[in-house]
mmCIF file of C-alpha atoms and ligand atoms in Angstrom:
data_model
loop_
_atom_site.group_PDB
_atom_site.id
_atom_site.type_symbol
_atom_site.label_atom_id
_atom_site.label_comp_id
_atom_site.label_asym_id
_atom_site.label_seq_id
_atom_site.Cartn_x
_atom_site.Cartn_y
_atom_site.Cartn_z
ATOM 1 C CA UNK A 1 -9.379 12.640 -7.741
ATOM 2 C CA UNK A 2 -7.855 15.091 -5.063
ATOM 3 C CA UNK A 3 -4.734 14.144 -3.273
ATOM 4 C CA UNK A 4 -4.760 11.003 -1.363
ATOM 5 C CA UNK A 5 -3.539 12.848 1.937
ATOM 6 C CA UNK A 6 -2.654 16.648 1.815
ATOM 7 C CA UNK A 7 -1.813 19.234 4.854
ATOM 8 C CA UNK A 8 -4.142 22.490 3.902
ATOM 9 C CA UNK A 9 -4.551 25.359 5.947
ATOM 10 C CA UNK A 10 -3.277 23.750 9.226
ATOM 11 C CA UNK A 11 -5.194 20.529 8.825
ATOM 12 C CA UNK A 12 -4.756 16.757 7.240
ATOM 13 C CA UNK A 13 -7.029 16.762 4.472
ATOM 14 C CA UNK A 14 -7.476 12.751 3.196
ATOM 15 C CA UNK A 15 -9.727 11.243 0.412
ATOM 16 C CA UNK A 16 -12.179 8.570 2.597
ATOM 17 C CA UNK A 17 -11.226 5.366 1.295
ATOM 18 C CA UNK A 18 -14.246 3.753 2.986
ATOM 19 C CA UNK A 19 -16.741 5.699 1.489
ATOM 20 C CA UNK A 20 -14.785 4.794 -2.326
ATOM 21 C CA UNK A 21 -16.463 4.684 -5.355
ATOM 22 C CA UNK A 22 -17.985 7.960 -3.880
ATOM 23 C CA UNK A 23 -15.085 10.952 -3.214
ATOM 24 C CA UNK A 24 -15.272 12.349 -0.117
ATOM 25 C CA UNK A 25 -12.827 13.857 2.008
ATOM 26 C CA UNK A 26 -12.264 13.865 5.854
ATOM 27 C CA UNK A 27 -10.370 16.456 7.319
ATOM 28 C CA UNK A 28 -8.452 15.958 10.347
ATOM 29 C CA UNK A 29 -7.085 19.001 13.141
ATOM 30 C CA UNK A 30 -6.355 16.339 16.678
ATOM 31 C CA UNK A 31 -3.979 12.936 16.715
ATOM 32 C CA UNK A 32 -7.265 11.489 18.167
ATOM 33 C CA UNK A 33 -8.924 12.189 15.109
ATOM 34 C CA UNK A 34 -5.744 11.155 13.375
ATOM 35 C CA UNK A 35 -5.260 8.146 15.063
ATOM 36 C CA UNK A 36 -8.868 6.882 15.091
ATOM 37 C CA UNK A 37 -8.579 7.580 10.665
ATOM 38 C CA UNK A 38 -5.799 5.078 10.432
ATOM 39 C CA UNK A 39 -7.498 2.525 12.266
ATOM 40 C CA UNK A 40 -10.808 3.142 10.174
ATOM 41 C CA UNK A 41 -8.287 2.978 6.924
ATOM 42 C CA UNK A 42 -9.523 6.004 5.946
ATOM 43 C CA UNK A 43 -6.221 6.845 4.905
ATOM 44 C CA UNK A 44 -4.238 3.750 4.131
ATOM 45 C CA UNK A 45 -1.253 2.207 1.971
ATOM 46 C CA UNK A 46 2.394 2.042 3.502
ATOM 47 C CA UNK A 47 3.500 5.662 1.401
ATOM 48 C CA UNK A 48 0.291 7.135 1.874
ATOM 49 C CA UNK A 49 0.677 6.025 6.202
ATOM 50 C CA UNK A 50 4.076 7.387 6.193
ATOM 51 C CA UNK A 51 2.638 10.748 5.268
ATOM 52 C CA UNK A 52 0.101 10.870 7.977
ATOM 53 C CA UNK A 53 2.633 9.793 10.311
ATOM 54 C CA UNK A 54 4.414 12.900 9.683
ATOM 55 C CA UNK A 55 1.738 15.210 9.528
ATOM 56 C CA UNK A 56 0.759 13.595 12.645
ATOM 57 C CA UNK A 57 4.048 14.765 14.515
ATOM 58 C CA UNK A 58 2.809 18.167 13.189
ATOM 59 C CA UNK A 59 -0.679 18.045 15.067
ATOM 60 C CA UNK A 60 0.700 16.834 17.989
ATOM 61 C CA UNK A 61 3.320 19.972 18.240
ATOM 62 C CA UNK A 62 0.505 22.065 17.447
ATOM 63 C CA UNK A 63 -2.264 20.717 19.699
ATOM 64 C CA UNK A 64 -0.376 19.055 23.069
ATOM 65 C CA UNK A 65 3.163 19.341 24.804
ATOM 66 C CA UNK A 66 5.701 17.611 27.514
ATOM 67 C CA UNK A 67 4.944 14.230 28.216
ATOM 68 C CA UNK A 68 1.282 14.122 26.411
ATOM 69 C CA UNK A 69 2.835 15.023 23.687
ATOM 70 C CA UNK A 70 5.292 11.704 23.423
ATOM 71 C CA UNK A 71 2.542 9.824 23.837
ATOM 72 C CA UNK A 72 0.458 11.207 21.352
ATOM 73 C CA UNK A 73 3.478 10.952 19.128
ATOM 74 C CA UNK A 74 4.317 6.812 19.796
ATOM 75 C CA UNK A 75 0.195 6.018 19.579
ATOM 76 C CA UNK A 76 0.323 7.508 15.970
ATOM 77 C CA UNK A 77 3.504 5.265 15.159
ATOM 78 C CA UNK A 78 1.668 2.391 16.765
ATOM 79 C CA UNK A 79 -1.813 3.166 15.205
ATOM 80 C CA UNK A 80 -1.103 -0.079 12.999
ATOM 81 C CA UNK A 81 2.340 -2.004 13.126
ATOM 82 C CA UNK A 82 3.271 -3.416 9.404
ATOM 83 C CA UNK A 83 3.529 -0.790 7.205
ATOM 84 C CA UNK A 84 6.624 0.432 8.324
ATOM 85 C CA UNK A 85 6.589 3.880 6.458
ATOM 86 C CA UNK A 86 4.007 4.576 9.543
ATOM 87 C CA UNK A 87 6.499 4.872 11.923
ATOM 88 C CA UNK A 88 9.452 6.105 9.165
ATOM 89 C CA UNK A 89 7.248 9.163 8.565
ATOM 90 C CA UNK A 90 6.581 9.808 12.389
ATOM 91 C CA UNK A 91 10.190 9.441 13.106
ATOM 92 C CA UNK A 92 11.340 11.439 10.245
ATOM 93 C CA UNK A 93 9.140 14.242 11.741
ATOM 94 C CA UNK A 94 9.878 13.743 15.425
ATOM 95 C CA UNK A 95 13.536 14.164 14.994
ATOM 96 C CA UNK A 96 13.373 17.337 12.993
ATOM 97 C CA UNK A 97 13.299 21.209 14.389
ATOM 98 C CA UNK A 98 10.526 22.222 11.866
ATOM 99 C CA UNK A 99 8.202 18.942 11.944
ATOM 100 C CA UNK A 100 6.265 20.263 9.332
ATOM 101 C CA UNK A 101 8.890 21.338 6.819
ATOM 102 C CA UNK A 102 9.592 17.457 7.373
ATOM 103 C CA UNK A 103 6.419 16.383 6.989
ATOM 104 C CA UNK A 104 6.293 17.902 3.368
ATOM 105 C CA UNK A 105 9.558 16.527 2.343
ATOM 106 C CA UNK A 106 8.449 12.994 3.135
ATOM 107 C CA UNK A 107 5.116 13.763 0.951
ATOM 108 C CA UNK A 108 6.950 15.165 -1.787
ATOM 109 C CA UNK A 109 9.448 12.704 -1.601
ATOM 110 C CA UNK A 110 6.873 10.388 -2.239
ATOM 111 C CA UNK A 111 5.506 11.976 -4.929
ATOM 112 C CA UNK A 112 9.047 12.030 -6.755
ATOM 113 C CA UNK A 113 9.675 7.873 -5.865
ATOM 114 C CA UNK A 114 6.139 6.554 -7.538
ATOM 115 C CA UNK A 115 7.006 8.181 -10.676
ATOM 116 C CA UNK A 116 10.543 6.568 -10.853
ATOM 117 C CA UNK A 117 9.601 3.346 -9.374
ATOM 118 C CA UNK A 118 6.205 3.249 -12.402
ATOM 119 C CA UNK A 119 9.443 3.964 -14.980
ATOM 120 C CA UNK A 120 11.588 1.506 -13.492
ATOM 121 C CA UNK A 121 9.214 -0.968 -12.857
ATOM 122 C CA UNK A 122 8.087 -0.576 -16.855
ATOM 123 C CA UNK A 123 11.644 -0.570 -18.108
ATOM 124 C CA UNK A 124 12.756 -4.162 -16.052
ATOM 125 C CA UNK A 125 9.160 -5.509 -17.050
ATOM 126 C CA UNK A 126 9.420 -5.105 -21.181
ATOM 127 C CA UNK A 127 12.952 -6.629 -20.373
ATOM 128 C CA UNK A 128 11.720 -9.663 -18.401
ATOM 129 C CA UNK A 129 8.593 -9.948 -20.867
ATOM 130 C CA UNK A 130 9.079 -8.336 -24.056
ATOM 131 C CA UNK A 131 7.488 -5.064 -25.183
ATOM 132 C CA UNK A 132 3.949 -6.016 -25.069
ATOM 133 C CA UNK A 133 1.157 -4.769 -24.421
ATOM 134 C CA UNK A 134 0.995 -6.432 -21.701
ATOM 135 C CA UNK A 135 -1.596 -8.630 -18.861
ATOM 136 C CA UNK A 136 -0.354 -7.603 -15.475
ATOM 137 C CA UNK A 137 -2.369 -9.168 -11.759
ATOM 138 C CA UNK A 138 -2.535 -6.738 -8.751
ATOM 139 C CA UNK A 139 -3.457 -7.544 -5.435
ATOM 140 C CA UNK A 140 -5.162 -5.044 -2.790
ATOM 141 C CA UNK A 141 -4.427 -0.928 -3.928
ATOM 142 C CA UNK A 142 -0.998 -0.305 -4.250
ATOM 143 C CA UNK A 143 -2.162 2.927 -6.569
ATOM 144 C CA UNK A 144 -2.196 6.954 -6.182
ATOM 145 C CA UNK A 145 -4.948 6.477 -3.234
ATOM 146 C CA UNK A 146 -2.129 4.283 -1.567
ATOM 147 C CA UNK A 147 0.282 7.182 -1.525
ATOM 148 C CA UNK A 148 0.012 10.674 -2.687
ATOM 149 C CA UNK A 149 -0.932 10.681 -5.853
ATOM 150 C CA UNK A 150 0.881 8.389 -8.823
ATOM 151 C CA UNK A 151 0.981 4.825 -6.858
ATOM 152 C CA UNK A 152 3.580 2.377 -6.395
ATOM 153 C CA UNK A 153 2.568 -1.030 -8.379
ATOM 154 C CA UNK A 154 -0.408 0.751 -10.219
ATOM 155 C CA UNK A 155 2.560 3.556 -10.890
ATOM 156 C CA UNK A 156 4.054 0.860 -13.231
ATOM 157 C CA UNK A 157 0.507 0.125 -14.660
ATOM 158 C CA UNK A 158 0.711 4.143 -15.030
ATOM 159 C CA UNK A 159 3.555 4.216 -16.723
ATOM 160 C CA UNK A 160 3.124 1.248 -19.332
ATOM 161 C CA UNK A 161 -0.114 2.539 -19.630
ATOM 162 C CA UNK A 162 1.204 5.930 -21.549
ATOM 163 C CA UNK A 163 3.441 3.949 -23.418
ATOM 164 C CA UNK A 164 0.553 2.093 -24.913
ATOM 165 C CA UNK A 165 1.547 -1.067 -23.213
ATOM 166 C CA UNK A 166 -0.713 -2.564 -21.317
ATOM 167 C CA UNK A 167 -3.308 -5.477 -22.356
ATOM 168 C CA UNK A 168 -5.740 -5.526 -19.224
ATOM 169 C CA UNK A 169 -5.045 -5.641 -15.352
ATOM 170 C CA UNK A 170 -6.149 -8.306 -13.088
ATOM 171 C CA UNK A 171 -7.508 -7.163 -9.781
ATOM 172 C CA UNK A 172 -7.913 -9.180 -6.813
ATOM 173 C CA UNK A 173 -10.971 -7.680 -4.767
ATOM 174 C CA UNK A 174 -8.870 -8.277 -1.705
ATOM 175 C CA UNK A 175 -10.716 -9.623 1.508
ATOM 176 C CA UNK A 176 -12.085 -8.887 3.430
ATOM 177 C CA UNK A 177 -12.406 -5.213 3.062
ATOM 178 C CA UNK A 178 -12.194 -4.726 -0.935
ATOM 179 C CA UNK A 179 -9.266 -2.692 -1.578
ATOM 180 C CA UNK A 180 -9.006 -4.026 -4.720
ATOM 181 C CA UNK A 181 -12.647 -4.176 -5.605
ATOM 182 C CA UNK A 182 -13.203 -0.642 -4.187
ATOM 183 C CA UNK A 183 -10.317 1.421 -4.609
ATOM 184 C CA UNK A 184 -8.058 -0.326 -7.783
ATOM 185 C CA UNK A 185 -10.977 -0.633 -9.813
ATOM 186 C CA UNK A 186 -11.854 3.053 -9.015
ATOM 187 C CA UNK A 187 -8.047 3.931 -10.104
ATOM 188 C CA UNK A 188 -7.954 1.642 -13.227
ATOM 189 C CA UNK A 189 -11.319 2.885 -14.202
ATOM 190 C CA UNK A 190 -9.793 6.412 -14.051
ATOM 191 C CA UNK A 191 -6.956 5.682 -16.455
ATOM 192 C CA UNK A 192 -8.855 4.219 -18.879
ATOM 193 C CA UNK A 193 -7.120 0.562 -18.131
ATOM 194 C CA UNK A 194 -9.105 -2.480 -19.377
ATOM 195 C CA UNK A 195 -9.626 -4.523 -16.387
ATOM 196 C CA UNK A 196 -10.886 -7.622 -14.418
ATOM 197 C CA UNK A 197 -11.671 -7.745 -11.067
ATOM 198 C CA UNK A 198 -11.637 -11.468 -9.648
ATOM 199 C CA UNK A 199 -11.873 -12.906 -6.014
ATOM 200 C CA UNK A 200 -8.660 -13.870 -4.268
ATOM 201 C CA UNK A 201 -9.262 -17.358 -4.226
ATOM 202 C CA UNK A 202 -9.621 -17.263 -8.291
ATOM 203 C CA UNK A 203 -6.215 -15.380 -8.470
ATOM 204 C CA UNK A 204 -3.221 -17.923 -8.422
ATOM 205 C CA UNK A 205 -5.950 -20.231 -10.757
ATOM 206 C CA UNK A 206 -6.142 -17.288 -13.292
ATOM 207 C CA UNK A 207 -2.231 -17.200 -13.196
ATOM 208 C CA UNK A 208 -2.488 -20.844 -14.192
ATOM 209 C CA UNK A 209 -4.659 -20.501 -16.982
ATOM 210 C CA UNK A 210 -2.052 -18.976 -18.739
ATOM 211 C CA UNK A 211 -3.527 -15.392 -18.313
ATOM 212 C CA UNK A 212 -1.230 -13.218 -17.015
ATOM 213 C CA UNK A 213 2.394 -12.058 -18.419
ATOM 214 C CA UNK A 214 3.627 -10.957 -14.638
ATOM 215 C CA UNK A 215 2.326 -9.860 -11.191
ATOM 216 C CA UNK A 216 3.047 -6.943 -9.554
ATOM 217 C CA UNK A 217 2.138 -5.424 -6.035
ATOM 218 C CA UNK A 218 3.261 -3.319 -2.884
ATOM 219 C CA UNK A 219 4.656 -3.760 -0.081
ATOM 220 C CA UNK A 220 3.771 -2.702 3.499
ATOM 221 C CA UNK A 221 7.735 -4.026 5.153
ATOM 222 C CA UNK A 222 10.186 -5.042 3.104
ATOM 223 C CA UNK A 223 12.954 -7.000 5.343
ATOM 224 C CA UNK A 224 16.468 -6.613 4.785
ATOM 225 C CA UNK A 225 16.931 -10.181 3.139
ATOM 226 C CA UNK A 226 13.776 -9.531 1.067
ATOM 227 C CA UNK A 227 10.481 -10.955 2.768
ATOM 228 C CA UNK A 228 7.775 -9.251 1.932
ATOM 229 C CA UNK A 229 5.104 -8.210 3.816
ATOM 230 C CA UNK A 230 1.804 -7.061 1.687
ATOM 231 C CA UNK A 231 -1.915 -7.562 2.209
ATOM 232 C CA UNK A 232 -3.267 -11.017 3.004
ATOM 233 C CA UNK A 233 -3.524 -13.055 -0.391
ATOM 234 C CA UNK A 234 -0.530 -11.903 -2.102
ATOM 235 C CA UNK A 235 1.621 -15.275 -1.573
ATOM 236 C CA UNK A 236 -0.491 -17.484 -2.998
ATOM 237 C CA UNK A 237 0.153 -15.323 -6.162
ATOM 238 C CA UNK A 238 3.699 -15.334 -5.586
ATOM 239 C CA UNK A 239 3.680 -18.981 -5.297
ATOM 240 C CA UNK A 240 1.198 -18.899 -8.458
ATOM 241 C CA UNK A 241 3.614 -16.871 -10.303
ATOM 242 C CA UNK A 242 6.628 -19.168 -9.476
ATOM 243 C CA UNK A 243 4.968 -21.860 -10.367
ATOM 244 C CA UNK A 244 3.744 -20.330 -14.207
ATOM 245 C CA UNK A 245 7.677 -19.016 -14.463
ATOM 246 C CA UNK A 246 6.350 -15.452 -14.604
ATOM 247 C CA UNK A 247 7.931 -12.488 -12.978
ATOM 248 C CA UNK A 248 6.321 -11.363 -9.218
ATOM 249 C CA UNK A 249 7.638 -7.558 -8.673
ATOM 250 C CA UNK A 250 7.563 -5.848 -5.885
ATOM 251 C CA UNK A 251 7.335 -1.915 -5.889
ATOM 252 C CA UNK A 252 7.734 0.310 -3.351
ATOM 253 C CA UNK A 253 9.570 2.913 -2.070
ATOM 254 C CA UNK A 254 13.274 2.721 -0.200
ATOM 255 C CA UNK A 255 11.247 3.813 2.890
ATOM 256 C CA UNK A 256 8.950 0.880 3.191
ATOM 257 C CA UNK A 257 12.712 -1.657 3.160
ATOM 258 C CA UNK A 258 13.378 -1.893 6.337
ATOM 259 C CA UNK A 259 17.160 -2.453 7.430
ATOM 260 C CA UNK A 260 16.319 -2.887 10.970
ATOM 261 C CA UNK A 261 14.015 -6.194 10.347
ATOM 262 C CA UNK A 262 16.221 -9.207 9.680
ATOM 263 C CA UNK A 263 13.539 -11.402 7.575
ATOM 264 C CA UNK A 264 9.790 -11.625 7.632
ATOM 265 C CA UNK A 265 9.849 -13.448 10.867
ATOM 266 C CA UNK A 266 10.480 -10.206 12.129
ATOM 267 C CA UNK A 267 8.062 -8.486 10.661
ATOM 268 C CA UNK A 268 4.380 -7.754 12.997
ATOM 269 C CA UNK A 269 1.314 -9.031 11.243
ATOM 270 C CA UNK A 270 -1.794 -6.732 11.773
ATOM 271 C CA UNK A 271 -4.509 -9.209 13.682
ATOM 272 C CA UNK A 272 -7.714 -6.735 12.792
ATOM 273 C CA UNK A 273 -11.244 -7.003 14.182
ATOM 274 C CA UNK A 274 -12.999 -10.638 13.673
ATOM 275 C CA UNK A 275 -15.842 -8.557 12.724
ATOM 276 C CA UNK A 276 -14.000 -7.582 9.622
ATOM 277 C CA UNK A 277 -14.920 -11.418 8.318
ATOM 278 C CA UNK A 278 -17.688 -12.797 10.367
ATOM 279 C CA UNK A 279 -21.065 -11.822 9.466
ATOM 280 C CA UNK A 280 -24.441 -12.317 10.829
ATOM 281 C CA UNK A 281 -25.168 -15.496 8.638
ATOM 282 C CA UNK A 282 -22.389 -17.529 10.545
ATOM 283 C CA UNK A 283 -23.375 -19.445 13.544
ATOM 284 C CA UNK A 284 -22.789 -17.423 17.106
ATOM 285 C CA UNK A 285 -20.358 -19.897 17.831
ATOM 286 C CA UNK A 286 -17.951 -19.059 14.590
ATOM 287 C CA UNK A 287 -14.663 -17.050 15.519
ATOM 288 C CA UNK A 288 -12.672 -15.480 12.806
ATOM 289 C CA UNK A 289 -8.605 -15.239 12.241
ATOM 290 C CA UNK A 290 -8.076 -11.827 10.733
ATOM 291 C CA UNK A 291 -4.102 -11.353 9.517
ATOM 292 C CA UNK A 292 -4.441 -7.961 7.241
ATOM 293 C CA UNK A 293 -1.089 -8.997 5.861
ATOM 294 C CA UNK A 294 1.246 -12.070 4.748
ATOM 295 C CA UNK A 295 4.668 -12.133 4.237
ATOM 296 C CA UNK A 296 6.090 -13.443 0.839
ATOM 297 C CA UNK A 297 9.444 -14.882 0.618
ATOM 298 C CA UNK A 298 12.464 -13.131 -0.463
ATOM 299 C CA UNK A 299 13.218 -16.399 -2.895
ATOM 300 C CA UNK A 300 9.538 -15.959 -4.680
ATOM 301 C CA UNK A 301 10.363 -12.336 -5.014
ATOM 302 C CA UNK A 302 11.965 -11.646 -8.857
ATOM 303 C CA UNK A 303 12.721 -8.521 -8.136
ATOM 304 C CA UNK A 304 12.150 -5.498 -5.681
ATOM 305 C CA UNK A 305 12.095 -2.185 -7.576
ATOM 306 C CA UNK A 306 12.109 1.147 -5.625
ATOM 307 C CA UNK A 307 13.223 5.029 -6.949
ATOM 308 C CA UNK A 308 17.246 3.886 -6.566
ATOM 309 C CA UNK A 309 16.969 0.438 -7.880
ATOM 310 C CA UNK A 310 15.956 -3.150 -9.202
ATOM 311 C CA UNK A 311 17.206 -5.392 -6.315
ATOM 312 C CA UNK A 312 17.204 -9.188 -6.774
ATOM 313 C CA UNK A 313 16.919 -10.684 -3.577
ATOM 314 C CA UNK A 314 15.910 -14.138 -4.422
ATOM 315 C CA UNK A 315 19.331 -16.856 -5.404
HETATM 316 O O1 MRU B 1 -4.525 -2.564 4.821
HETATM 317 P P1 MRU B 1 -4.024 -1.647 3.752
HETATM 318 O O2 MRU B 1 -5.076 -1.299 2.755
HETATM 319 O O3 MRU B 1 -3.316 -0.429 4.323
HETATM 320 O O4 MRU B 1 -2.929 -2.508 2.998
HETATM 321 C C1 MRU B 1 -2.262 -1.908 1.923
HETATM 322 C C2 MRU B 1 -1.392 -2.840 1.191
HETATM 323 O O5 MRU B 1 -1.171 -3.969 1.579
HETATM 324 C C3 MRU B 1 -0.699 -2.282 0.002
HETATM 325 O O6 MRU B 1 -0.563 -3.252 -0.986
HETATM 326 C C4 MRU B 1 0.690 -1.792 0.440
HETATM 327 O O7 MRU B 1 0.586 -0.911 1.527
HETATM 328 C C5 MRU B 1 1.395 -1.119 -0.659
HETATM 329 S S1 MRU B 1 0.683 0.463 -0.973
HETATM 330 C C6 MRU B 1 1.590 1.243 -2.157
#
């Protein structure tokens, strides 16, 4: 698999996620086309966003100027409002004199955090639940296609997977668009990781059952007291996995906590297109809520573990 998102010979070169199982790449050279990608989620994943952010800033220096130029720059950060590492990246690059020297510190950068968050998050999990091997839930792609290359939550599953330590992974498809389904399956299939993919609803239930040792996912905003937002359906395994007395980790980089957002009040939910969930078998008259995200409370959280540290935020 090629880089998730990569700048190559003046452009943004991304893997498709929408056309995942099959690789395909889309290259990018405008912020239209940019901006019009991260809608799509052709490129998606807080790390992965906060590198197209950046590179963004570099189009738009290369492409427009004055005035058109700010604005090209704030509709990139805006192109979708949770995953904070959107507008961290653009920001990052904005305020710099060489945007794209910038640009390539924040992907390499990320590059460096998913392989100490996979070790860290492998070290605090055979402390919290023995040395294994172990049978670990996911929820939506928190993996290498979510960032550069490595992952974030599936960088753990990385990790204890070279050690020899993990049992199987439970996937949740993710609705309505199938990140799990599509794009963690694709990843775990890669590695050589046993694994199950189930629908959400079936997730906290599995939990019950007695089948899983802990949960671990991404985050899109982490708030300073701990919420967590992450793609729609990871609560109800939070609440699963406080229920079962099994740890729920969250892994992500320090860019994705955000000091500036007080809790998960705070914190913008992505409505997305109704279209996303309706389909023609419904009734005309059927409208659809959309959230792409939910925001998990900092007291169902065990632990948050990013490249500096394991942070406890629950009591
Ligand atoms: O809508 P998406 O696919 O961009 O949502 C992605 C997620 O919710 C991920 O779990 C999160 O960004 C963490 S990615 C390392």
């Amino acid at each position: 698999m090629p880089r998730t998102i990569d700048w190559v010979d003046g452009r943004i070169v991304m893997v498709d996620q929408t056309a995942l199982p099959q690789v395909r790449l889309v290259i990018v050279d405008t912020v239209d086309g940019l901006v019009d990608a991260i809608r799509r989620l052709v490129v998606r994943g807080a790390p992965a966003l906060g590198v197209a952010g950046a590179l963004g800033v570099v189009l738009a220096h290369r492409t427009l100027d004055g005035p058109g130029r700010d604005a090209a720059i704030a509709r990139i950060a805006a192109a979708r409002p949770t995953a904070v590492n959107l507008a961290v990246g653009v920001r990052r690059a904005a305020a710099s004199d060489d945007p794209l020297a910038a640009a390539l510190t924040v992907r390499d950068e990320d590059i460096a955090s998913c392989h100490a968050i996979g070790d860290r998050g492998a070290a605090l999990l055979a402390e919290l639940c023995g040395p294994g091997p172990l049978r670990l839930h996911t929820h939506c792609n928190a993996g290498a296609l979510a960032c550069v290359e490595w992952g974030t939550a599936l960088g753990v599953v990385r990790s204890l997977h070279e050690a020899g330590r993990v049992a199987y992974v439970v996937a949740d498809e993710t609705r309505p668009l199938l990140q799990g389904a599509r794009i963690t399956a694709v990843e775990l299939a890669e590695m050589g990781v046993e694994h199950r993919v189930v629908v959400d609803g079936a997730g906290p239930s599995v939990i019950a059952r007695g089948l899983v040792d802990a949960v671990v996912v991404g985050a899109d905003r982490v708030a300073a007291n701990g919420d967590t937002a992450n793609k729609i359906g990871t609560y109800p395994l939070a609440l699963a996995a406080a229920r079962a007395g099994i740890p729920f980790l969250v892994a992500c980089p320090e860019s994705t906590v955000d000091p500036a957002t007080s809790s998960g009040a705070s914190i913008e939910i992505e409505e997305r297109d109704e279209a996303e969930v309706l389909t023609a078998a419904m009734p005309e008259a059927t409208r659809a809520w959309n959230p792409a995200f939910d925001v998990t409370p900092a007291d169902l959280v065990t632990a948050v573990v990013t490249e500096r540290r394991v942070w406890r935020p629950g009591p």
